[in-house]
Short mmCIF file of N, CA and C in Angstrom, two decimals:
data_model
loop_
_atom_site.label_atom_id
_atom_site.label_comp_id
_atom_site.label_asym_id
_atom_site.label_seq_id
_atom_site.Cartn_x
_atom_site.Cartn_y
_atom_site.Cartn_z
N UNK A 242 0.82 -1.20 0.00
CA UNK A 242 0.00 0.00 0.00
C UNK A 242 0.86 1.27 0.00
N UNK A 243 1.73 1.28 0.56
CA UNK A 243 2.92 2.41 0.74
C UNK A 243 3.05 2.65 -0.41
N UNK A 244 3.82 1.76 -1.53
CA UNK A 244 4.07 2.10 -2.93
C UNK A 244 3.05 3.24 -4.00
N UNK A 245 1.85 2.33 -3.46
CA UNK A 245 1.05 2.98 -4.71
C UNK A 245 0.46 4.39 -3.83
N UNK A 246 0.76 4.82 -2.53
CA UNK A 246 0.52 5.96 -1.81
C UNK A 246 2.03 7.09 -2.78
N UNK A 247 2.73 6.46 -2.57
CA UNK A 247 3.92 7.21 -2.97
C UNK A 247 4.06 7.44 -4.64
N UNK A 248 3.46 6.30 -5.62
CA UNK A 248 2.63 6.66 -7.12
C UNK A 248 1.78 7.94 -6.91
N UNK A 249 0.88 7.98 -6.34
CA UNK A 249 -0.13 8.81 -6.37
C UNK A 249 0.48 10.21 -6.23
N UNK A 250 1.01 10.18 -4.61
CA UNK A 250 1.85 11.68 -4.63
C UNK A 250 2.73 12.13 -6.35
N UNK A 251 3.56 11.20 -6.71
CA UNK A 251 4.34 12.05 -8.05
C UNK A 251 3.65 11.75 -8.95
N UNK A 252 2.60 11.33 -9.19
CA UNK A 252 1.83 11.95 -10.06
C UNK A 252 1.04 13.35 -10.19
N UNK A 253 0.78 13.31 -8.96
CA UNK A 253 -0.05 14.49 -8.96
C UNK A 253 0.83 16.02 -8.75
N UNK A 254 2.37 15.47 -8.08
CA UNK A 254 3.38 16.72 -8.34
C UNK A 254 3.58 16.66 -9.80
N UNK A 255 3.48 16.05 -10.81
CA UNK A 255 3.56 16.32 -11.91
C UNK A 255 2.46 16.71 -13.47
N UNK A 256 1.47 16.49 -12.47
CA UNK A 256 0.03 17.91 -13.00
C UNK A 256 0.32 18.90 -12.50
N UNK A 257 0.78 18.97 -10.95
CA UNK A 257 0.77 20.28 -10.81
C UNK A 257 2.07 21.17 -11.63
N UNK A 258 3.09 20.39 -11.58
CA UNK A 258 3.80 21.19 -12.82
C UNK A 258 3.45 21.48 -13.97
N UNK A 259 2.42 20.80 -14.48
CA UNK A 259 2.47 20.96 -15.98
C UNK A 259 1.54 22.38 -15.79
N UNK A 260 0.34 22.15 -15.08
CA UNK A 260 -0.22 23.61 -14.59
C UNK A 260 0.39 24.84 -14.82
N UNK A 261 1.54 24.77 -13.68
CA UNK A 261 1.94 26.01 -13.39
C UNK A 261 2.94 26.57 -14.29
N UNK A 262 3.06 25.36 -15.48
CA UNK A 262 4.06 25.46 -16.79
C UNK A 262 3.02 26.46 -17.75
N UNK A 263 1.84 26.06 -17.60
CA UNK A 263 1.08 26.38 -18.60
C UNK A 263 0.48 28.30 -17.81
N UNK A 264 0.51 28.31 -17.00
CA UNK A 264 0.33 29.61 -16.46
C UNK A 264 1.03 30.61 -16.37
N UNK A 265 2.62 30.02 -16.37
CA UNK A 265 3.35 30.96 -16.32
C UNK A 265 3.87 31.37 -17.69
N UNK A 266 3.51 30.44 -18.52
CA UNK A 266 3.33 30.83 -19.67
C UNK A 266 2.34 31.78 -20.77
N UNK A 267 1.21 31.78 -19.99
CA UNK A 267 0.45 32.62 -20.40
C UNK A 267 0.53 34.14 -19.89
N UNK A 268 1.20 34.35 -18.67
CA UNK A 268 1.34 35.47 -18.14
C UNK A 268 2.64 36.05 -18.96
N UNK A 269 3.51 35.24 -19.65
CA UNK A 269 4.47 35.75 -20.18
C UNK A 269 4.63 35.92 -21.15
N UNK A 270 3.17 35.50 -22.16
CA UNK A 270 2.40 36.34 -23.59
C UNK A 270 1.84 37.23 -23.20
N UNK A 271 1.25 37.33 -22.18
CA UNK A 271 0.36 38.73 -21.95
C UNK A 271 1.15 39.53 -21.44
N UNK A 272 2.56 39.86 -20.72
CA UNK A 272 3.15 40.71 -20.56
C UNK A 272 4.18 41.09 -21.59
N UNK A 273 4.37 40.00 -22.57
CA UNK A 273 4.94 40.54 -23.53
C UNK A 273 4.11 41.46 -24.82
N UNK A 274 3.09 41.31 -24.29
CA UNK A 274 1.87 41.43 -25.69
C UNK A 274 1.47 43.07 -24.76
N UNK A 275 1.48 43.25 -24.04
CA UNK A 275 1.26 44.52 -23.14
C UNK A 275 2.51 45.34 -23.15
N UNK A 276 3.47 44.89 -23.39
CA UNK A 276 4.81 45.86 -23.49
C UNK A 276 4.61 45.77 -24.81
N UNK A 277 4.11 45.46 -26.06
CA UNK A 277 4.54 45.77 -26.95
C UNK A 277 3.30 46.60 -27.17
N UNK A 278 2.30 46.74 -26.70
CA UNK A 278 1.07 47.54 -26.75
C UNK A 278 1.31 48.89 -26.14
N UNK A 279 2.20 49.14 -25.19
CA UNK A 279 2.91 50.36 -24.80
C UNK A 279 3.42 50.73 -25.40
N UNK A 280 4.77 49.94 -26.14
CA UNK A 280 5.82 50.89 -26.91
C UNK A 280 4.74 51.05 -28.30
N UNK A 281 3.85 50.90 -28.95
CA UNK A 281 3.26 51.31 -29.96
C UNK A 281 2.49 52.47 -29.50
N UNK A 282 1.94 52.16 -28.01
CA UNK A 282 0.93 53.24 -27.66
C UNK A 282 2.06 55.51 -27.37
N UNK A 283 3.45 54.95 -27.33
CA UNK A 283 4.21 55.74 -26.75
C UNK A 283 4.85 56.47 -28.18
N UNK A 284 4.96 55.90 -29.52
CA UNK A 284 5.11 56.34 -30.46
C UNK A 284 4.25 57.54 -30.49
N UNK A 285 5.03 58.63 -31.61
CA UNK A 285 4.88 59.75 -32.03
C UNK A 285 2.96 59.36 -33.20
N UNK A 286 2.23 60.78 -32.78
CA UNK A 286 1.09 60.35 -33.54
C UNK A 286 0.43 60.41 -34.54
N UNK A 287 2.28 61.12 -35.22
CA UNK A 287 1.95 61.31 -36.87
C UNK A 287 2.30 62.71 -37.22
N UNK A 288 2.40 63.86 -36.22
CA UNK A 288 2.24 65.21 -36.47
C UNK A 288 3.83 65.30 -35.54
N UNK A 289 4.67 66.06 -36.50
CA UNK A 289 5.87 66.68 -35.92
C UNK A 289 5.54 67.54 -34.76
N UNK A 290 6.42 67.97 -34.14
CA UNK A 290 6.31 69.59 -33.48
C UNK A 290 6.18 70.52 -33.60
N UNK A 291 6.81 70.63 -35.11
CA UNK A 291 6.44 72.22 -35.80
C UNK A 291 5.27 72.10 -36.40
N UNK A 292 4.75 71.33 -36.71
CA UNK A 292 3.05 71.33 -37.41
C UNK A 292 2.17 71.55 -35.67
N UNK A 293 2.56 71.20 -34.29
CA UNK A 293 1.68 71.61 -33.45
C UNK A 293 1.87 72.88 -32.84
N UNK A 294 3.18 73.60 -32.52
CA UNK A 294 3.37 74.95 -32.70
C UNK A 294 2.91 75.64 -33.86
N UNK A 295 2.69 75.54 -35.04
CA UNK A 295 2.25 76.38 -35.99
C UNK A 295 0.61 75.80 -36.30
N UNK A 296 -0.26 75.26 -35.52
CA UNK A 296 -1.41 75.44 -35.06
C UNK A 296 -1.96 75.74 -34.35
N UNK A 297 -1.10 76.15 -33.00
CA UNK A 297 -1.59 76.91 -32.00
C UNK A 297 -1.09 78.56 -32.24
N UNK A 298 0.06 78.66 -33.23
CA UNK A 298 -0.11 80.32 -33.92
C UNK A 298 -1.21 80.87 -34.92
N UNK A 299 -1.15 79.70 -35.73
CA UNK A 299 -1.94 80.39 -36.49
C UNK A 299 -2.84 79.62 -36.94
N UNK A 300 -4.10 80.10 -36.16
CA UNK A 300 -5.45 78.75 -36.15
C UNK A 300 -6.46 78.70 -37.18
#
């Protein structure tokens, strides 16, 4: 009985790895997918500087 007590335990440590394989994996598309959604969001929005100074002179 001992044996198949001691089966049971590494099996089930090895769902729980695959789990926490699969989670930490998803958190590390979504934080890569969120930093790249920043640096697009942080880009320039098409209009130089001198086109927004020379719309607030001369409107």
């Amino acid at each position: 009985m001992e044996i198949v007590e001691q089966r049971r335990l590494e099996h089930v440590k090895g769902v729980v790895r695959d789990h926490d394989a699969t989670i930490i994996l998803g958190y590390s598309i979504f934080s890569i997918a969120l930093l790249i959604a920043i640096y697009f969001d942080s880009m320039s929005p098409g209009v130089s500087l001198g086109d927004l100074s020379s719309m607030t002179v001369f409107p």
